[in-house]
Short mmCIF file of C-alpha atoms in Angstrom, two decimals:
data_model
loop_
_atom_site.label_atom_id
_atom_site.label_comp_id
_atom_site.label_asym_id
_atom_site.label_seq_id
_atom_site.Cartn_x
_atom_site.Cartn_y
_atom_site.Cartn_z
CA MET A 1289 18.96 16.74 -12.91
CA GLU A 1290 17.63 20.27 -12.55
CA TRP A 1291 14.24 19.92 -10.81
CA LEU A 1292 13.06 23.51 -10.34
CA ASP A 1293 9.66 23.92 -12.04
CA LYS A 1294 10.09 20.63 -13.94
CA ARG A 1295 6.64 19.21 -14.72
CA VAL A 1296 6.36 15.71 -13.27
CA LEU A 1297 3.36 13.38 -13.38
CA VAL A 1298 3.07 10.75 -10.64
CA ILE A 1299 0.77 7.86 -11.54
CA GLY A 1300 -0.64 6.05 -8.52
CA GLY A 1301 -1.83 7.71 -5.33
CA GLY A 1302 -0.88 5.06 -2.76
CA LEU A 1303 2.03 5.15 -0.30
CA SER A 1304 4.74 5.09 -2.99
CA GLY A 1305 3.02 7.74 -5.09
CA GLN A 1306 2.52 10.05 -2.14
CA ALA A 1307 6.14 9.63 -1.06
CA ALA A 1308 7.24 10.48 -4.60
CA VAL A 1309 5.05 13.59 -4.61
CA ARG A 1310 6.54 14.86 -1.36
CA LYS A 1311 10.10 14.23 -2.54
CA LEU A 1312 9.46 16.03 -5.82
CA GLN A 1313 7.85 18.96 -4.02
CA GLY A 1314 10.94 19.22 -1.86
CA LEU A 1315 13.08 19.36 -5.00
CA GLY A 1316 11.04 22.23 -6.44
CA ALA A 1317 9.25 20.35 -9.22
CA GLU A 1318 5.68 21.11 -10.33
CA VAL A 1319 3.92 17.86 -9.45
CA PHE A 1320 0.73 16.33 -10.83
CA LEU A 1321 -0.88 13.20 -9.40
CA THR A 1322 -3.38 10.84 -10.99
CA ASP A 1323 -5.12 7.71 -9.75
CA SER A 1324 -8.18 5.79 -10.91
CA GLN A 1325 -9.59 5.92 -7.37
CA SER A 1326 -11.40 8.88 -5.87
CA LEU A 1327 -9.98 11.14 -3.17
CA GLU A 1328 -12.20 9.50 -0.55
CA LYS A 1329 -10.52 6.14 -1.14
CA LEU A 1330 -6.95 7.47 -1.10
CA SER A 1331 -5.92 8.05 2.49
CA GLY A 1332 -3.22 10.68 2.84
CA VAL A 1333 -3.46 12.37 -0.56
CA GLU A 1334 -4.93 15.56 0.92
CA GLU A 1335 -1.82 15.92 3.07
CA THR A 1336 0.33 16.39 -0.05
CA GLY A 1337 -1.31 19.83 -0.46
CA LEU A 1338 -1.91 19.38 -4.20
CA ASP A 1339 -4.70 21.59 -5.51
CA ALA A 1340 -7.44 20.66 -8.00
CA LYS A 1341 -5.29 21.79 -10.92
CA HIS A 1342 -2.66 19.19 -10.01
CA LEU A 1343 -4.93 16.32 -8.97
CA PHE A 1344 -6.62 13.94 -11.43
CA LEU A 1345 -8.43 11.40 -9.28
CA GLY A 1346 -11.05 8.96 -10.48
CA GLN A 1347 -10.10 9.86 -14.04
CA VAL A 1348 -7.27 9.50 -16.53
CA PRO A 1349 -6.01 12.84 -17.81
CA GLU A 1350 -4.87 13.52 -21.33
CA LEU A 1351 -1.10 13.68 -21.58
CA ALA A 1352 -1.39 17.04 -23.33
CA GLU A 1353 -3.23 18.49 -20.31
CA ILE A 1354 -0.09 18.06 -18.24
CA ASN A 1355 2.70 17.88 -20.80
CA PRO A 1356 5.10 16.26 -18.30
CA GLU A 1357 8.85 16.03 -18.75
CA LEU A 1358 8.98 13.02 -16.41
CA ILE A 1359 6.50 10.33 -15.35
CA ILE A 1360 6.91 8.46 -12.05
CA LEU A 1361 5.14 5.09 -11.80
CA SER A 1362 3.98 3.58 -8.54
CA PRO A 1363 4.75 -0.18 -8.40
CA GLY A 1364 1.15 -1.28 -8.90
CA VAL A 1365 0.69 0.73 -12.11
CA SER A 1366 0.93 -1.34 -15.26
CA PRO A 1367 3.22 -0.02 -18.00
CA LYS A 1368 0.44 -1.08 -20.40
CA LEU A 1369 -1.72 1.76 -19.10
CA SER A 1370 -2.66 3.99 -22.03
CA LEU A 1371 -1.28 7.10 -20.33
CA VAL A 1372 2.10 5.40 -19.83
CA GLN A 1373 2.17 4.12 -23.40
CA GLU A 1374 1.32 7.59 -24.68
CA GLY A 1375 4.17 9.01 -22.63
CA ILE A 1376 6.59 6.47 -24.08
CA SER A 1377 5.46 7.29 -27.62
CA HIS A 1378 6.13 10.98 -26.92
CA ASN A 1379 9.61 10.21 -25.52
CA VAL A 1380 8.71 11.24 -21.98
CA THR A 1381 11.18 9.81 -19.45
CA ILE A 1382 9.57 7.08 -17.32
CA TRP A 1383 10.94 6.27 -13.86
CA SER A 1384 9.82 3.98 -11.07
CA GLU A 1385 9.45 5.47 -7.60
CA VAL A 1386 12.66 3.76 -6.43
CA GLU A 1387 14.61 5.36 -9.28
CA LEU A 1388 13.46 8.75 -8.02
CA ALA A 1389 14.26 7.84 -4.41
CA MET A 1390 17.86 6.84 -5.09
CA HIS A 1391 18.58 9.41 -7.81
CA ASP A 1392 20.52 11.76 -5.53
CA CYS A 1393 21.16 9.47 -2.55
CA PRO A 1394 24.88 8.91 -1.80
CA ALA A 1395 24.31 5.93 0.52
CA LEU A 1396 25.50 2.40 -0.15
CA CYS A 1397 22.53 0.64 -1.77
CA VAL A 1398 21.76 -3.04 -1.21
CA GLY A 1399 18.95 -4.23 -3.50
CA VAL A 1400 17.14 -7.53 -3.02
CA THR A 1401 14.90 -9.13 -5.62
CA GLY A 1402 13.63 -12.58 -6.57
CA THR A 1403 10.29 -14.33 -6.66
CA ASN A 1404 10.29 -15.51 -3.06
CA GLY A 1405 12.18 -14.70 0.10
CA LYS A 1406 12.67 -10.99 -0.66
CA THR A 1407 11.12 -9.65 2.52
CA THR A 1408 12.86 -12.12 4.83
CA THR A 1409 16.23 -11.49 3.18
CA THR A 1410 15.79 -7.71 3.07
CA THR A 1411 14.79 -7.60 6.73
CA LEU A 1412 17.69 -9.85 7.73
CA ILE A 1413 20.23 -7.77 5.78
CA GLY A 1414 18.75 -4.68 7.42
CA GLU A 1415 19.29 -6.18 10.88
CA LEU A 1416 22.88 -7.08 9.96
CA ALA A 1417 23.45 -3.58 8.56
CA LYS A 1418 22.53 -2.08 11.94
CA LEU A 1419 25.37 -4.07 13.51
CA THR A 1420 27.86 -1.96 11.53
CA GLY A 1421 26.92 1.10 13.58
CA ARG A 1422 26.27 3.03 10.37
CA PRO A 1423 22.89 4.71 9.70
CA ALA A 1424 20.75 2.05 7.98
CA ILE A 1425 17.21 2.05 6.59
CA VAL A 1426 15.06 -0.75 5.18
CA ALA A 1427 12.40 0.18 2.64
CA GLY A 1428 11.01 -0.43 -0.85
CA ASN A 1429 8.56 -3.21 -1.69
CA ILE A 1430 8.64 -4.22 1.96
CA GLY A 1431 5.78 -1.81 2.71
CA VAL A 1432 7.69 1.44 3.27
CA ALA A 1433 8.15 3.72 0.26
CA LEU A 1434 11.83 4.38 -0.41
CA SER A 1435 11.33 8.03 -1.39
CA GLY A 1436 10.12 8.87 2.09
CA GLN A 1437 13.10 7.31 3.87
CA VAL A 1438 16.29 8.46 2.17
CA LYS A 1439 16.27 12.19 2.92
CA GLY A 1440 19.42 13.30 4.70
CA LEU A 1441 21.35 10.06 4.26
CA GLU A 1442 25.08 10.45 3.67
CA ASP A 1443 27.71 8.27 2.04
CA ASN A 1444 28.33 6.30 5.25
CA SER A 1445 24.66 5.20 5.33
CA ILE A 1446 23.27 1.87 4.11
CA VAL A 1447 19.97 1.55 2.24
CA VAL A 1448 18.54 -1.98 2.07
CA ALA A 1449 15.76 -2.04 -0.51
CA GLU A 1450 13.37 -4.83 -1.43
CA LEU A 1451 12.79 -4.38 -5.16
CA SER A 1452 9.96 -6.04 -7.05
CA SER A 1453 9.93 -6.70 -10.79
CA PHE A 1454 7.37 -3.89 -11.06
CA GLN A 1455 9.83 -1.44 -9.50
CA LEU A 1456 12.70 -2.58 -11.71
CA GLU A 1457 10.95 -2.33 -15.09
CA PHE A 1458 11.96 1.30 -15.63
CA VAL A 1459 15.49 1.37 -14.23
CA ASP A 1460 17.47 4.28 -15.66
CA LYS A 1461 20.46 5.25 -13.51
CA LEU A 1462 19.57 3.30 -10.35
CA HIS A 1463 22.88 2.04 -8.96
CA VAL A 1464 22.69 -0.95 -6.65
CA HIS A 1465 26.13 -1.51 -5.11
CA ILE A 1466 25.18 -4.94 -3.75
CA GLY A 1467 22.48 -6.71 -5.75
CA VAL A 1468 20.79 -9.95 -4.70
CA LEU A 1469 18.72 -12.20 -6.99
CA LEU A 1470 17.36 -14.98 -4.81
CA ASN A 1471 15.42 -17.15 -7.26
CA LEU A 1472 13.06 -17.06 -10.19
CA THR A 1473 9.84 -19.02 -10.53
CA PRO A 1474 6.69 -18.20 -12.53
CA ASP A 1475 4.93 -15.21 -10.97
CA HIS A 1476 3.20 -12.04 -12.16
CA LEU A 1477 2.82 -13.56 -15.61
CA ASP A 1478 -0.44 -11.63 -15.92
CA ARG A 1479 1.77 -8.53 -16.07
CA HIS A 1480 5.02 -9.71 -17.68
CA GLY A 1481 3.58 -12.26 -20.08
CA THR A 1482 6.47 -14.75 -20.10
CA LEU A 1483 9.09 -16.04 -17.69
CA GLU A 1484 11.78 -14.54 -19.92
CA LYS A 1485 10.25 -11.05 -19.65
CA TYR A 1486 9.92 -11.53 -15.91
CA LEU A 1487 13.63 -12.40 -15.71
CA GLU A 1488 14.50 -9.35 -17.81
CA ALA A 1489 12.74 -7.13 -15.28
CA LYS A 1490 14.47 -8.76 -12.32
CA ALA A 1491 17.91 -8.57 -13.99
CA GLN A 1492 17.55 -4.78 -14.25
CA ILE A 1493 18.81 -4.68 -10.66
CA PHE A 1494 22.32 -5.25 -12.06
CA LYS A 1495 22.02 -2.83 -15.00
CA ASN A 1496 24.27 -0.08 -13.66
CA GLN A 1497 26.74 -2.17 -11.69
CA GLY A 1498 30.47 -1.99 -12.35
CA PRO A 1499 33.58 -4.02 -11.43
CA THR A 1500 33.64 -2.78 -7.83
CA ASP A 1501 30.00 -3.78 -7.19
CA LEU A 1502 28.72 -7.19 -6.13
CA ALA A 1503 26.02 -9.50 -7.52
CA ILE A 1504 24.82 -12.28 -5.23
CA LEU A 1505 23.21 -15.11 -7.21
CA ASN A 1506 21.51 -18.44 -6.53
CA TRP A 1507 23.63 -21.26 -8.00
CA ASP A 1508 20.73 -23.72 -7.83
CA ASP A 1509 18.52 -21.71 -10.19
CA PRO A 1510 19.87 -22.13 -13.75
CA LEU A 1511 18.24 -18.93 -15.03
CA VAL A 1512 19.78 -16.96 -12.19
CA ARG A 1513 23.16 -18.73 -12.33
CA ASN A 1514 23.57 -18.06 -16.04
CA LEU A 1515 23.24 -14.31 -15.48
CA GLY A 1516 26.62 -14.34 -13.76
CA SER A 1517 28.62 -14.54 -16.99
CA GLU A 1518 26.77 -11.51 -18.41
CA LEU A 1519 27.39 -9.11 -15.52
CA LYS A 1520 30.08 -6.44 -15.18
CA SER A 1521 30.21 -6.77 -11.40
CA ARG A 1522 31.89 -9.28 -9.14
CA VAL A 1523 29.69 -12.34 -8.59
CA ILE A 1524 29.30 -14.57 -5.56
CA TYR A 1525 27.05 -17.62 -5.66
CA PHE A 1526 25.20 -19.36 -2.86
CA SER A 1527 23.68 -22.85 -2.79
CA PRO A 1528 21.78 -24.83 -0.14
CA THR A 1529 22.11 -28.05 -2.20
CA THR A 1530 25.58 -28.05 -3.82
CA PHE A 1531 28.92 -27.51 -2.08
CA LEU A 1532 30.64 -24.55 -3.77
CA GLN A 1533 34.43 -24.28 -3.79
CA ASP A 1534 33.89 -20.58 -4.35
CA GLY A 1535 30.87 -19.12 -2.56
CA ILE A 1536 28.51 -19.80 0.33
CA SER A 1537 26.97 -23.25 0.68
CA LEU A 1538 26.41 -26.17 3.04
CA TRP A 1539 29.16 -28.42 4.33
CA HIS A 1540 27.22 -31.17 6.09
CA ASP A 1541 24.90 -29.06 8.32
CA GLU A 1542 27.16 -26.01 8.48
CA ILE A 1543 26.80 -22.91 6.30
CA VAL A 1544 30.32 -22.09 5.10
CA TYR A 1545 32.15 -19.60 2.92
CA ALA A 1546 34.82 -21.06 0.64
CA GLU A 1547 37.48 -19.53 -1.58
CA LYS A 1548 39.20 -22.02 -3.87
CA GLU A 1549 42.18 -19.80 -4.71
CA LYS A 1550 42.99 -19.19 -1.04
CA ARG A 1551 42.14 -22.78 -0.10
CA THR A 1552 40.01 -21.52 2.76
CA MET A 1553 36.66 -22.59 4.16
CA ILE A 1554 35.18 -20.45 6.90
CA PRO A 1555 32.28 -21.83 9.00
CA ILE A 1556 29.47 -19.28 9.40
CA ILE A 1557 26.64 -20.95 11.29
CA SER A 1558 25.14 -24.38 11.87
CA ARG A 1559 21.60 -24.99 10.60
CA LYS A 1560 20.51 -25.97 14.10
CA ASN A 1561 21.44 -22.52 15.38
CA LEU A 1562 19.07 -20.75 12.97
CA GLN A 1563 15.62 -19.76 14.18
CA LEU A 1564 14.23 -19.68 10.62
CA ARG A 1565 12.38 -22.86 9.70
CA GLY A 1566 12.48 -24.61 6.31
CA SER A 1567 15.19 -25.41 3.78
CA HIS A 1568 14.19 -22.46 1.58
CA ASN A 1569 15.31 -20.07 4.32
CA LEU A 1570 18.87 -21.27 3.82
CA GLU A 1571 18.86 -19.30 0.56
CA ASN A 1572 17.85 -16.16 2.44
CA VAL A 1573 20.46 -16.63 5.14
CA MET A 1574 23.28 -17.33 2.67
CA ALA A 1575 22.44 -14.31 0.53
CA ALA A 1576 22.24 -12.08 3.60
CA ALA A 1577 25.59 -13.33 4.88
CA ALA A 1578 27.24 -12.51 1.54
CA ALA A 1579 25.77 -9.00 1.55
CA ALA A 1580 26.78 -8.36 5.15
CA ARG A 1581 30.36 -9.43 4.48
CA ALA A 1582 30.43 -7.05 1.51
CA PHE A 1583 29.46 -4.04 3.62
CA GLY A 1584 32.06 -4.80 6.24
CA LEU A 1585 30.84 -7.10 9.02
CA SER A 1586 33.21 -9.76 10.34
CA TRP A 1587 32.17 -13.41 10.08
CA THR A 1588 31.79 -13.48 13.87
CA GLU A 1589 29.38 -10.54 13.77
CA ILE A 1590 27.46 -12.15 10.91
CA THR A 1591 27.15 -15.44 12.86
CA GLU A 1592 25.73 -13.62 15.88
CA GLY A 1593 23.29 -11.63 13.76
CA LEU A 1594 22.02 -14.68 11.91
CA ALA A 1595 21.49 -16.63 15.14
CA GLN A 1596 19.36 -13.83 16.62
CA PHE A 1597 17.03 -13.36 13.65
CA LYS A 1598 13.51 -14.73 14.18
CA GLY A 1599 11.93 -14.00 10.80
CA VAL A 1600 9.31 -11.53 9.59
CA GLU A 1601 5.64 -11.00 10.11
CA HIS A 1602 3.27 -12.83 7.72
CA ARG A 1603 6.03 -15.20 6.49
CA GLN A 1604 5.66 -18.52 8.31
CA GLU A 1605 4.90 -16.47 11.40
CA ILE A 1606 3.93 -18.53 14.43
CA VAL A 1607 0.60 -17.20 15.70
CA GLY A 1608 0.46 -19.60 18.63
CA SER A 1609 -0.29 -23.13 19.75
CA PHE A 1610 -3.81 -23.67 21.05
CA GLU A 1611 -5.16 -27.01 22.31
CA GLY A 1612 -2.17 -28.71 20.72
CA ILE A 1613 -2.76 -27.13 17.27
CA LEU A 1614 -0.04 -24.90 15.81
CA PHE A 1615 -1.29 -21.88 13.83
CA VAL A 1616 1.02 -20.37 11.20
CA ASN A 1617 0.46 -17.15 9.27
CA ASP A 1618 2.10 -17.30 5.83
CA SER A 1619 -0.12 -14.66 4.21
CA LYS A 1620 2.89 -13.47 2.20
CA GLY A 1621 2.85 -16.80 0.36
CA THR A 1622 1.16 -15.15 -2.64
CA ASN A 1623 2.27 -17.62 -5.33
CA THR A 1624 2.51 -21.37 -5.71
CA ASP A 1625 6.26 -21.58 -5.18
CA ALA A 1626 6.15 -19.68 -1.89
CA ALA A 1627 3.19 -21.74 -0.67
CA THR A 1628 4.92 -24.98 -1.70
CA LYS A 1629 7.97 -24.04 0.38
CA ALA A 1630 5.71 -23.34 3.34
CA LEU A 1631 4.12 -26.78 3.02
CA LEU A 1632 7.52 -28.46 2.84
CA ALA A 1633 8.68 -26.72 6.02
CA PHE A 1634 6.34 -28.87 8.14
CA ASP A 1635 6.27 -32.59 8.89
CA GLU A 1636 3.03 -32.40 10.88
CA PRO A 1637 -0.43 -33.00 9.32
CA LEU A 1638 -1.60 -29.77 7.68
CA VAL A 1639 -4.90 -27.98 7.35
CA LEU A 1640 -4.27 -25.46 4.59
CA ILE A 1641 -6.21 -22.26 3.91
CA ALA A 1642 -5.56 -21.18 0.31
CA GLY A 1643 -7.05 -19.01 -2.42
CA GLY A 1644 -7.50 -15.41 -3.38
CA LYS A 1645 -6.75 -13.75 -6.72
CA ASN A 1646 -4.64 -15.74 -9.16
CA LYS A 1647 -1.70 -14.07 -10.93
CA GLY A 1648 -1.86 -16.13 -14.11
CA LEU A 1649 -0.37 -19.28 -12.52
CA ASP A 1650 -1.26 -22.92 -13.00
CA PHE A 1651 -2.06 -24.76 -9.76
CA HIS A 1652 -1.49 -28.39 -10.77
CA GLU A 1653 2.13 -28.78 -9.59
CA PHE A 1654 1.22 -27.08 -6.33
CA MET A 1655 -1.69 -29.46 -5.81
CA LYS A 1656 0.64 -32.45 -6.20
CA VAL A 1657 2.40 -31.24 -3.05
CA VAL A 1658 -0.94 -30.51 -1.37
CA GLN A 1659 -2.02 -34.08 -2.12
CA ARG A 1660 1.04 -35.39 -0.22
CA LYS A 1661 1.15 -32.94 2.66
CA VAL A 1662 -2.36 -31.65 3.41
CA LYS A 1663 -5.15 -33.51 5.21
CA SER A 1664 -7.78 -30.79 4.64
CA LEU A 1665 -7.73 -28.07 1.98
CA ILE A 1666 -9.86 -24.97 2.60
CA LEU A 1667 -10.40 -22.86 -0.53
CA LEU A 1668 -11.74 -19.33 -0.85
CA GLY A 1669 -11.66 -16.25 -3.06
CA GLN A 1670 -11.77 -15.73 -6.82
CA ALA A 1671 -9.43 -18.61 -7.57
CA ALA A 1672 -11.33 -21.19 -5.47
CA ASP A 1673 -13.01 -22.93 -8.43
CA GLU A 1674 -9.79 -23.07 -10.44
CA MET A 1675 -7.87 -24.42 -7.44
CA GLU A 1676 -10.59 -26.95 -6.68
CA GLN A 1677 -10.39 -28.37 -10.19
CA ALA A 1678 -6.60 -28.63 -10.04
CA ALA A 1679 -6.85 -30.29 -6.62
CA LYS A 1680 -9.32 -32.86 -7.92
CA ASP A 1681 -7.12 -33.50 -10.95
CA GLU A 1682 -4.20 -34.28 -8.63
CA GLY A 1683 -6.16 -36.53 -6.28
CA VAL A 1684 -6.62 -34.24 -3.25
CA LYS A 1685 -9.29 -35.96 -1.17
CA ARG A 1686 -10.56 -33.45 1.39
CA ILE A 1687 -11.50 -30.16 -0.32
CA ILE A 1688 -13.76 -27.61 1.35
CA LYS A 1689 -14.87 -24.40 -0.37
CA VAL A 1690 -16.04 -21.46 1.72
CA THR A 1691 -17.54 -18.11 0.82
CA SER A 1692 -15.67 -15.84 3.25
CA PHE A 1693 -12.29 -15.65 4.92
CA GLU A 1694 -13.88 -15.79 8.36
CA GLU A 1695 -15.74 -18.97 7.45
CA GLY A 1696 -12.49 -20.45 6.15
CA VAL A 1697 -10.66 -19.91 9.44
CA VAL A 1698 -13.53 -21.33 11.48
CA LYS A 1699 -13.69 -24.37 9.20
CA ALA A 1700 -9.93 -24.90 9.40
CA ILE A 1701 -10.07 -24.88 13.20
CA SER A 1702 -12.87 -27.46 13.15
CA GLU A 1703 -10.82 -29.71 10.83
CA ALA A 1704 -7.71 -29.67 13.03
CA ILE A 1705 -6.84 -31.87 16.00
CA ALA A 1706 -3.95 -31.81 18.47
CA GLY A 1707 -0.67 -32.33 16.62
CA ASP A 1708 -1.87 -30.62 13.42
CA VAL A 1709 -0.76 -27.34 11.88
CA VAL A 1710 -3.31 -24.86 10.53
CA LEU A 1711 -1.45 -22.96 7.83
CA LEU A 1712 -2.57 -19.86 5.96
CA SER A 1713 -0.46 -19.93 2.78
CA PRO A 1714 -2.81 -18.78 0.02
CA ALA A 1715 -0.69 -19.23 -3.18
CA CYS A 1716 -2.64 -16.19 -4.42
CA THR A 1717 -2.71 -12.46 -3.89
CA SER A 1718 -5.14 -10.91 -1.41
CA TRP A 1719 -6.50 -8.28 -3.77
CA ASP A 1720 -9.93 -9.85 -4.31
CA MET A 1721 -10.80 -9.70 -0.61
CA PHE A 1722 -8.24 -7.46 1.11
CA LYS A 1723 -6.19 -4.33 0.61
CA ASN A 1724 -2.95 -6.33 0.92
CA TYR A 1725 -1.47 -9.52 2.32
CA GLU A 1726 -0.75 -7.79 5.65
CA GLN A 1727 -4.45 -7.10 6.22
CA ARG A 1728 -5.22 -10.75 5.39
CA GLY A 1729 -2.59 -12.01 7.82
CA GLU A 1730 -3.71 -9.70 10.61
CA LEU A 1731 -7.31 -10.90 10.28
CA PHE A 1732 -6.14 -14.53 10.40
CA LYS A 1733 -4.27 -13.89 13.64
CA GLU A 1734 -7.20 -11.97 15.11
CA LEU A 1735 -9.72 -14.70 14.25
CA VAL A 1736 -7.53 -17.46 15.70
CA ARG A 1737 -6.91 -15.61 18.95
CA ARG A 1738 -10.54 -14.56 19.22
CA HIS A 1739 -11.63 -18.19 18.86
CA TYR A 1740 -9.36 -19.26 21.69
CA ARG A 1741 -10.00 -16.06 23.66
CA GLU A 1742 -6.32 -15.21 23.64
CA PRO A 1743 -5.19 -11.55 23.80
CA ILE A 1744 -3.86 -10.10 20.54
CA GLN A 1745 -0.23 -9.05 20.93
#
């Protein structure tokens, strides 16, 4: 694409939008930026150097004012936005920020998507990629905008990108050499409308794959498994519950790779040698192992890398054990499926802090698990009333509603005794009370350590 003086509108002034602006400026495009928030609320926008003619903040410009040839969407921007819809009706090309980032990048691209486990799997694949000795970067939905990381990468580099459904909606030429679809459960239905539309967005990760590329799919999820027959790429399945004669699965307590045609079964790692807790993390480990093998690591190197991996921040992160109570930060558990998996990872009595902003999900099935696993349920945020009703419907006995996050943590500590686990796994987004789930998780850790007068690491 010839970029010089091309008029490009970037919608969304956060980290992804700013990274897109800088990349476009470097390519010689004339860049415009719009965001519904004011300049005072958008940290870093001034550093892009855009003048008043090219900035539309706190307002929505008319498409005709800019007359763009290309629109770049930040992940949080809904395609239903009138400006986006007007662009579509005028046949303006719409790209996501990741499409722009990878448009001219020659590196091997590993893309990871799914409802849950994306960040853990992306981070783990990134750690394994470093063992190759090749330049490797980890970015995308993981909190680091892809456009700001890929400059200067060559064809021996590896890009490991966490890709959300929002980022995949407007895939054009994005080529993911190794694509991972971990699972699919109801999420973001307030944006996608139906599970089928949600799946369509996720499946875009495989859109431009060919016979030499690889798709890594979850055998246990029928919607994901059935995609395999529709893809042009090679497919490898993984399963924590079913032994696969072709693929990566469990043989007793050992993760193994099997090839039926070659009559081989290669042991990778025993469950007891993993530092990640919970059965759901087997999915993440298996998918990462398949990706790492595809970009050239030996099984021995993969085994060593998997054994060393401790997990990621805000995903079942151990905050500490104080007075016999274990505190766990699972702030990234932003939907019911993720929070359910967190609950099932523990056998100890649980005090659960949950709530926030709902994403169009029903809480009843989640509350059935809460009823079995949780001794005290602390609810907060916009969804507290809705969650309380679902909890009562499912027979949860001890329900406590609080009006602030700080009050919720204090109350959870008072409910716990030695041998219990205090778990923050909200089953909701943080957007009603916090900027993001990271901010929520950091405050949880700070409040716990402050209560016990422990230094914050």
